[in-house]
Short mmCIF file of C-alpha atoms in Angstrom, two decimals:
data_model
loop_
_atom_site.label_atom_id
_atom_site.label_comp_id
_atom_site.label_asym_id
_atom_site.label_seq_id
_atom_site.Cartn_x
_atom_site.Cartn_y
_atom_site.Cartn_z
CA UNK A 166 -22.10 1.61 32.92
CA UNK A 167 -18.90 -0.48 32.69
CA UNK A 168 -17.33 -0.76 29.50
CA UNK A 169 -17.48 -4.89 29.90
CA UNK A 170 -21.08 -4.28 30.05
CA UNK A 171 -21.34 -2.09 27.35
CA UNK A 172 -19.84 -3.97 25.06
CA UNK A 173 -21.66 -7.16 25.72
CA UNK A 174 -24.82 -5.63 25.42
CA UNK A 175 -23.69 -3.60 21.47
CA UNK A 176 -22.39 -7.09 20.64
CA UNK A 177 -25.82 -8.63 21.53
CA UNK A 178 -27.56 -5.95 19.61
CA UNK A 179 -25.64 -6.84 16.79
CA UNK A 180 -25.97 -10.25 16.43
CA UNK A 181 -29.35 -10.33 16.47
CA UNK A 182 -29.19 -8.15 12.85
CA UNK A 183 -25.94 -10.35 11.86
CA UNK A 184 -23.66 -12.81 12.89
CA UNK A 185 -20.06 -11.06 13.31
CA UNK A 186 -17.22 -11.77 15.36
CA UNK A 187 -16.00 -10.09 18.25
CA UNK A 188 -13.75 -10.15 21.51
CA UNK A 189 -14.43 -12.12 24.38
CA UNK A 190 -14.31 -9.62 26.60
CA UNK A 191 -15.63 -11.13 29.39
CA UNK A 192 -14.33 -14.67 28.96
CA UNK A 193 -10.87 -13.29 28.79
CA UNK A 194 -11.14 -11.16 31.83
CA UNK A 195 -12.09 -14.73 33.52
CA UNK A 196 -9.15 -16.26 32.50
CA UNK A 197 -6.89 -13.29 33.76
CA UNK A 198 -8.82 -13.61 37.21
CA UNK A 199 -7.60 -17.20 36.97
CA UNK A 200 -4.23 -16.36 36.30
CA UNK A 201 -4.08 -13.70 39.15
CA UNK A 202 -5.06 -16.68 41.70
CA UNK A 203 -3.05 -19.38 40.36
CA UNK A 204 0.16 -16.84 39.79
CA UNK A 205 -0.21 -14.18 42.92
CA UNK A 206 2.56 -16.41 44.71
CA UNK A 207 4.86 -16.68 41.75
CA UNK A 208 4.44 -13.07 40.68
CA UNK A 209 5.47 -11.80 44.52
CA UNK A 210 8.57 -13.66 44.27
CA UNK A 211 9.77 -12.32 41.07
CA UNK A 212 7.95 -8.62 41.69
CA UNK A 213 10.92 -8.89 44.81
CA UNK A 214 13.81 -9.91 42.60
CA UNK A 215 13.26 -7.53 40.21
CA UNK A 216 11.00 -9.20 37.39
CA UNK A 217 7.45 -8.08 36.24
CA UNK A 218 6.09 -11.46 34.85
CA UNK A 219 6.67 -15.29 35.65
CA UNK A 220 8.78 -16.26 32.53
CA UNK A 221 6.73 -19.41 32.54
CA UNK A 222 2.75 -18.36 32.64
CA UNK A 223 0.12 -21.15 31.43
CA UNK A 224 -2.14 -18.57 31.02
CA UNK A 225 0.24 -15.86 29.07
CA UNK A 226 1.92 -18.46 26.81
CA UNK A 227 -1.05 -20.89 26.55
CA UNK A 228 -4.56 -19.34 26.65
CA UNK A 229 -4.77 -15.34 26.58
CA UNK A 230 -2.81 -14.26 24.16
CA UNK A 231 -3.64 -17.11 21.25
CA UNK A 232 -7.28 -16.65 22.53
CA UNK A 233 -7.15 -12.73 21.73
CA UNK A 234 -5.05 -12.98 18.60
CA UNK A 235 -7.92 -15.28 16.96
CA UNK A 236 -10.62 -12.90 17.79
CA UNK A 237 -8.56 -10.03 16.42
CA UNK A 238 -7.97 -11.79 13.25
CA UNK A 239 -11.84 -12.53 12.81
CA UNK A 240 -12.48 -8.94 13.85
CA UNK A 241 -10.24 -7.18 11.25
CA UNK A 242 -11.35 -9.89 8.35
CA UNK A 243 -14.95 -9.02 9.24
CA UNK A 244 -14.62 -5.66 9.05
CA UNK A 245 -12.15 -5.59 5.91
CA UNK A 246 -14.74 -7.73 4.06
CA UNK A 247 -17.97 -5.83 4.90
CA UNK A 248 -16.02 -2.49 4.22
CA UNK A 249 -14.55 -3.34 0.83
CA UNK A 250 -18.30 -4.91 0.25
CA UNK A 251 -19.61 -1.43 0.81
CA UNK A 252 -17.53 0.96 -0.83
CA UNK A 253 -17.03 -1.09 -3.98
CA UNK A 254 -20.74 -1.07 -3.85
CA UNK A 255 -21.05 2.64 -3.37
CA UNK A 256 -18.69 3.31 -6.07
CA UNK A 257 -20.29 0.81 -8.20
CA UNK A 258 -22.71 1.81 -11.70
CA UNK A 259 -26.24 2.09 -11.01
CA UNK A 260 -27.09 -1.14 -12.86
CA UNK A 261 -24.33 -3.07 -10.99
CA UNK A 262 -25.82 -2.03 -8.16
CA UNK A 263 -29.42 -3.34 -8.94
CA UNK A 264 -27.82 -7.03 -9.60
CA UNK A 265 -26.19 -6.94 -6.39
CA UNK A 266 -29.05 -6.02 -4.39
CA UNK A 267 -31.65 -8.18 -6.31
CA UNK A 268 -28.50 -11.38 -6.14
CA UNK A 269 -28.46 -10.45 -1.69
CA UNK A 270 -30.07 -11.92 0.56
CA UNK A 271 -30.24 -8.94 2.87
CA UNK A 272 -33.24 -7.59 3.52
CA UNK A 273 -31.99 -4.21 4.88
CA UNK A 274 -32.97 -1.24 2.41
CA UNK A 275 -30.07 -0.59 0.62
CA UNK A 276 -30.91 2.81 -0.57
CA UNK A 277 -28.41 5.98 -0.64
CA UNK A 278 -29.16 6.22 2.87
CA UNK A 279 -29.11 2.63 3.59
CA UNK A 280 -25.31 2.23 2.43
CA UNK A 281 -24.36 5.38 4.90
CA UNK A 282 -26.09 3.33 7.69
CA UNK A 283 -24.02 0.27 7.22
CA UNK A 284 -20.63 2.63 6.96
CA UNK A 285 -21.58 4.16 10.56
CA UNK A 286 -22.46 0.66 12.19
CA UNK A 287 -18.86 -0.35 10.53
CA UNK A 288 -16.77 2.31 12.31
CA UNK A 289 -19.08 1.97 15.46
CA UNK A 290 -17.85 -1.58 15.18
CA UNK A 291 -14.44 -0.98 14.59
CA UNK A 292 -14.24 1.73 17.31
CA UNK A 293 -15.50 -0.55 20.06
CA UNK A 294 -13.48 -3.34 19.52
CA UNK A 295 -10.54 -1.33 19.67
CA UNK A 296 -11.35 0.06 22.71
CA UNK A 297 -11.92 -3.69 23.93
CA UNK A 298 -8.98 -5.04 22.86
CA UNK A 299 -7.14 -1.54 24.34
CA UNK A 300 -8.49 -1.98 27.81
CA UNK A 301 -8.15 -6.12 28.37
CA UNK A 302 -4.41 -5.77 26.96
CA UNK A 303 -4.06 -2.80 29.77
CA UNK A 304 -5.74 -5.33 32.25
CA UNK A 305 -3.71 -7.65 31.80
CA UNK A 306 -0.40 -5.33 32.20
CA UNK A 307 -1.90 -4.30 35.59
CA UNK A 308 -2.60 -7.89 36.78
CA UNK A 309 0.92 -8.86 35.70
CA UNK A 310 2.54 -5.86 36.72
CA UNK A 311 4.17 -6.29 32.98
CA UNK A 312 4.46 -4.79 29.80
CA UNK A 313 3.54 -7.76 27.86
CA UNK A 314 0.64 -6.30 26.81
CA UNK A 315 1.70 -2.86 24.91
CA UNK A 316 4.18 -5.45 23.57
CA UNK A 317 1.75 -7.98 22.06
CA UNK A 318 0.18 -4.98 20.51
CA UNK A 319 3.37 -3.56 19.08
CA UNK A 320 3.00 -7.83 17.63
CA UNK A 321 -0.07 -7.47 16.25
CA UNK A 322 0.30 -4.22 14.78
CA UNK A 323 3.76 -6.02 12.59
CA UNK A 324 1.18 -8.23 11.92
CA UNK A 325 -1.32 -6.36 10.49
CA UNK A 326 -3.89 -7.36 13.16
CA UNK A 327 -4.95 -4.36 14.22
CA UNK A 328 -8.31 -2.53 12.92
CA UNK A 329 -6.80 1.26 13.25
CA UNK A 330 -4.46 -0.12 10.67
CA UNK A 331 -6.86 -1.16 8.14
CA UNK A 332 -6.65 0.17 4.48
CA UNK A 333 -11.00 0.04 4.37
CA UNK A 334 -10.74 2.19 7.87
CA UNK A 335 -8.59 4.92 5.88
CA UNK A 336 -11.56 4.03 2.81
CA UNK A 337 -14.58 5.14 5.35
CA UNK A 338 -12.74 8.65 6.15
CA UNK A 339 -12.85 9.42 3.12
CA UNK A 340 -16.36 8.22 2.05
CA UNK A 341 -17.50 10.07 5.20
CA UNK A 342 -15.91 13.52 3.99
CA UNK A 343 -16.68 12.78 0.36
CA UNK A 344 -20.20 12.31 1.37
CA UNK A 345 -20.36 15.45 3.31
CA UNK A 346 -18.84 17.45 0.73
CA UNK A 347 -21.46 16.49 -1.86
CA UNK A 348 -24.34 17.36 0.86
CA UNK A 349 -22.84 21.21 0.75
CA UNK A 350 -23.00 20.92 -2.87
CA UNK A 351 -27.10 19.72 -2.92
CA UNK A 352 -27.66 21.41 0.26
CA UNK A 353 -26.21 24.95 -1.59
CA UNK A 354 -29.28 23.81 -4.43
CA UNK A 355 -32.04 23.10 -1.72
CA UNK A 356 -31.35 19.68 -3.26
CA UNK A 357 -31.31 16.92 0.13
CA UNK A 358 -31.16 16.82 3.87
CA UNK A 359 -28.11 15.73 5.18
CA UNK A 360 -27.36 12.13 5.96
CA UNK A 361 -26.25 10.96 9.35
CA UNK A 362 -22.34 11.01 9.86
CA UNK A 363 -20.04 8.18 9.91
CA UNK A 364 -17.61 9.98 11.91
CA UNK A 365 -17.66 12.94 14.65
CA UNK A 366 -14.33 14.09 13.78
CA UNK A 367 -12.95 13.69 10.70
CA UNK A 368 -11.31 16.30 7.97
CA UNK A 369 -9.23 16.54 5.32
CA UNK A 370 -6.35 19.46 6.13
CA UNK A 371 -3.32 20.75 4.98
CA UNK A 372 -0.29 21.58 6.91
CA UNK A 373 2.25 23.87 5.03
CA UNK A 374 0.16 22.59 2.03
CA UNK A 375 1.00 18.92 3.17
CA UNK A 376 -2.43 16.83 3.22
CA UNK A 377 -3.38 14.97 6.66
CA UNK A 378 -6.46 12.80 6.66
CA UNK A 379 -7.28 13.24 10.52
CA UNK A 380 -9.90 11.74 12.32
CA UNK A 381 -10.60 11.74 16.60
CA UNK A 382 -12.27 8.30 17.07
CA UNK A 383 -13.24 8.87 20.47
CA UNK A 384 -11.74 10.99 23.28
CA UNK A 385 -8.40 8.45 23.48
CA UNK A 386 -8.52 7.66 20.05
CA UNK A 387 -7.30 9.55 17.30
CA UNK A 388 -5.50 8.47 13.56
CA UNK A 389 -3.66 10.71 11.95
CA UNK A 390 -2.67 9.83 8.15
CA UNK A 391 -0.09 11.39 6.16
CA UNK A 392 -0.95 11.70 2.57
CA UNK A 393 2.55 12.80 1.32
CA UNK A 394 4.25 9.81 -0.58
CA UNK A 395 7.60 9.06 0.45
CA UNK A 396 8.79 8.38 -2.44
CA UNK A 397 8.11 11.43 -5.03
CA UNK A 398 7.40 13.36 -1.59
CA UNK A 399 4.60 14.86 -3.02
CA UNK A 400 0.58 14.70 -2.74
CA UNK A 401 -0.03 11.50 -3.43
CA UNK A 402 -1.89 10.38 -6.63
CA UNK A 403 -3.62 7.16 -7.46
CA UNK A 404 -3.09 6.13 -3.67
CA UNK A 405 -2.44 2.48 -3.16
CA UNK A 406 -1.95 0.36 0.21
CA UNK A 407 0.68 -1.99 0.69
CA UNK A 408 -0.19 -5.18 3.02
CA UNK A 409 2.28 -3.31 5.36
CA UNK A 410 -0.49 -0.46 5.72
CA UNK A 411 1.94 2.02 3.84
CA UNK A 412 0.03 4.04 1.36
CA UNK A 413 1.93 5.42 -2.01
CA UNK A 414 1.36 6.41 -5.25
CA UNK A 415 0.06 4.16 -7.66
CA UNK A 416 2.88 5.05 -10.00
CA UNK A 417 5.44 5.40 -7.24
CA UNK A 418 4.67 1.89 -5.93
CA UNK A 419 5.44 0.20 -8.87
CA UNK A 420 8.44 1.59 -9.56
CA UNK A 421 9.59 0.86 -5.98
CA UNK A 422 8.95 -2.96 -6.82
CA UNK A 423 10.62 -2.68 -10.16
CA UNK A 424 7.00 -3.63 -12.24
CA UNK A 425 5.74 -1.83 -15.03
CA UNK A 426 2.59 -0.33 -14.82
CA UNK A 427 1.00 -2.54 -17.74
CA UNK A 428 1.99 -5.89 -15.57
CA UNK A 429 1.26 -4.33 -12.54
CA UNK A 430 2.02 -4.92 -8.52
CA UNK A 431 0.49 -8.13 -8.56
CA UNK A 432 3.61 -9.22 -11.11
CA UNK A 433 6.11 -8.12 -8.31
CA UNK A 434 8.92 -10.30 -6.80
CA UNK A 435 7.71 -11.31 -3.50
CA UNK A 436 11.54 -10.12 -2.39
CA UNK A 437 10.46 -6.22 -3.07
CA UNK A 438 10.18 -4.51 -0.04
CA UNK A 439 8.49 -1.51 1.15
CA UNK A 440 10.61 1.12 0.66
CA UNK A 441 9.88 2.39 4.59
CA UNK A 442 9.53 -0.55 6.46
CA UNK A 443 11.51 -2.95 4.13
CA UNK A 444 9.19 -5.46 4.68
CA UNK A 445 8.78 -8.15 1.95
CA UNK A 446 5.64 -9.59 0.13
CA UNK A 447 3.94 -6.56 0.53
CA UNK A 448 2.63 -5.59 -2.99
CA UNK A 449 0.51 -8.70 -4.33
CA UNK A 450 -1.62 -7.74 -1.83
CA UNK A 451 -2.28 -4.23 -2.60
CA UNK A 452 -5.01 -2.48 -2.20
CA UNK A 453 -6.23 0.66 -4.61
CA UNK A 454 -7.33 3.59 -2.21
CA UNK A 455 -10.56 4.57 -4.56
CA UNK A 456 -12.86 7.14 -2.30
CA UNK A 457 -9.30 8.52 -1.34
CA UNK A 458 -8.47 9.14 -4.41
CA UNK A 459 -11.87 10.85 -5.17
CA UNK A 460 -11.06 13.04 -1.98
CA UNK A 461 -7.94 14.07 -3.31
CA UNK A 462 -8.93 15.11 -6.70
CA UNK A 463 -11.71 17.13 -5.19
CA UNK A 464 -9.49 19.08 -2.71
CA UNK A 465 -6.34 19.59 -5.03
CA UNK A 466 -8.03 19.86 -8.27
CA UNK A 467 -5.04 22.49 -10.44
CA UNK A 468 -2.13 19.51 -8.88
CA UNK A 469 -4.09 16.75 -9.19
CA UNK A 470 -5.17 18.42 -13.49
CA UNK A 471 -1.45 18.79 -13.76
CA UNK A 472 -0.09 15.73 -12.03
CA UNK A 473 -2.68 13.39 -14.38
CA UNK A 474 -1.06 15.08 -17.42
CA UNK A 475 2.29 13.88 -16.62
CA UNK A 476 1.41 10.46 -15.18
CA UNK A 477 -0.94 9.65 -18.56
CA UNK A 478 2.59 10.44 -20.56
CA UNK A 479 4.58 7.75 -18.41
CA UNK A 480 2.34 5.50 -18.70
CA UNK A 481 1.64 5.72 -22.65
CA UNK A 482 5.56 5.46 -23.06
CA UNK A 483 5.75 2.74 -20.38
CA UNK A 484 3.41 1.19 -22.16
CA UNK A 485 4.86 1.79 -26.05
CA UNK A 486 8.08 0.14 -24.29
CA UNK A 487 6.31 -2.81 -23.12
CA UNK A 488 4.94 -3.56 -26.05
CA UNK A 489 7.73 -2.78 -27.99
CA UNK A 490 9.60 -5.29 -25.94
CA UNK A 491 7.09 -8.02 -26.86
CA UNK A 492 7.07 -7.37 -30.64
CA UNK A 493 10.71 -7.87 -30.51
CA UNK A 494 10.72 -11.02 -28.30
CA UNK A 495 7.64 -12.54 -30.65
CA UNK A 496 9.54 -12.00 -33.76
CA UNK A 497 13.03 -12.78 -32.51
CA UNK A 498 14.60 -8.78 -34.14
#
């Protein structure tokens, strides 16, 4: 089966449970057929004197690639939303979870099991529509005889547009191998059966005792995620993601944008940049890496004992300082 067809027919299946965004695979494989027509003339001429793609294309500059960057920003917003919706609810107290399923409208069964059923059909969703969005990008290369395509990509990734990139992606990996490591544990006690996967692939392993979250999406797709910071150069603890996708300690971060840990990142200058990729306005935006956090703690337990001790004493004087500070400010000594 084609991959065009495939994917119509999963995104057919799914919106008859839901209504969620995806690519318009077909429709945009249309408008490059147009564009191969209309341009085959223009593209000969300039494939002779040395250059890949008209510099003027209707279809490039006007239709395709604003067409594909929508979808890809519905896409990723979808999935960041129904992720974060998930885990926060999976991490949640029992009675927090009762409100929220009595206050949804969601009929689905939203049991143990239920909640590892919705994680799978999230990275089955993510996984497709990067493989869509991989394959018309690589289309249209071929039809232009261009690069324009890897470099849109390279765009959208600066961008933040890209679902591999997501922080809630990193967030399922480690629910998945959380979740499997607490089946060994009931599973060792005759205690459960196991629960279907969310991932084929996907392990938590240490390279000259460096930590890699690793995870093989699909034959062509693997991510690979360092969990060193780059700042202490250590395991990280308390793992936070900037906007920019790069993931830190907790700790680490907010030194890096010059906050105190009792204000927070959400008090940083919007001129702090990411210490890697020195982009700005990355830390309001932050997001707390919680089931990674768990996975860590689990798999390093004598660092992560020992790193807690020292992190609780900067933060109790960080924040006798602070409020030392304010005492003196309030009463003017």
């Amino acid at each position: 089966m084609k991959f065009c067809k495939k994917y119509e027919e999963y995104m057919q299946g799914q919106k008859e449970k839901k209504n969620l965004p995806g690519v318009g695979f077909k429709k945009l494989k249309k408008i490059l057929k147009r564009c191969r027509r209309r341009d085959h003339q223009i593209a000969s001429i300039n494939h002779q004197h040395g250059n890949n793609c008209p510099r003027e294309c209707t279809v490039c500059d006007g239709t395709f690639f604003p067409e594909l960057l929508k979808e890809m920003e519905d896409v990723v917003g979808w999935f960041n939303e129904n992720a974060q919706k998930l885990l926060e609810l999976h991490l949640a107290s029992r009675f927090k979870r009762c409100l929220t399923w009595l206050k949804g409208n969601n009929n689905r069964k939203r049991s143990h099991l239920g909640l590892i059923q919705e994680g799978k059909d999230l990275v089955s969703y993510a996984l497709i529509n990067s493989v869509a969005i991989r394959k018309i990008l690589k289309k249209y290369d071929k039809i232009h005889e261009s690069s324009q395509g890897q470099a849109f990509k390279t765009q959208v990734q600066k961008m933040h547009i890209e679902i591999l990139q997501s922080p809630w992606l990193c967030e399922l990996m480690a629910f998945h191998i959380n979740l499997e490591e607490t089946q060994k544990d009931c599973s060792g006690a005759g205690l459960a059966s196991p629960p279907p996967a969310l991932f084929d692939g996907c392990s938590l392993v240490f390279d000259d005792g460096k930590p890699l979250l690793s995870c093989e999406l699909s034959d062509s797709l693997k991510v690979d995620i360092d969990l060193t910071c780059s700042i202490c150069l250590d395991t990280m603890f308390d793992p936070i993601s900037l906007t920019c996708g790069h993931i830190y300690c907790y700790m680490c971060a907010c030194s890096a944008a010059s906050v105190n840990v009792v204000d927070g990142l959400k008090t940083a200058d919007p001129s702090e940049k990411c210490p890697l990729c020195r982009e700005v306005c990355v830390y309001k935006g932050a997001v707390h890496l919680d089931e990674l956090s768990i996975l860590l703690k689990r798999s390093c337990r004598e660092y992560w004992e020992e790193r807690r001790k020292t992190e609780r004493a900067e933060r109790l004087q960080q924040a006798k300082e602070y409020w030392d500070y304010q005492c003196r400010s309030f009463t003017g000594i």
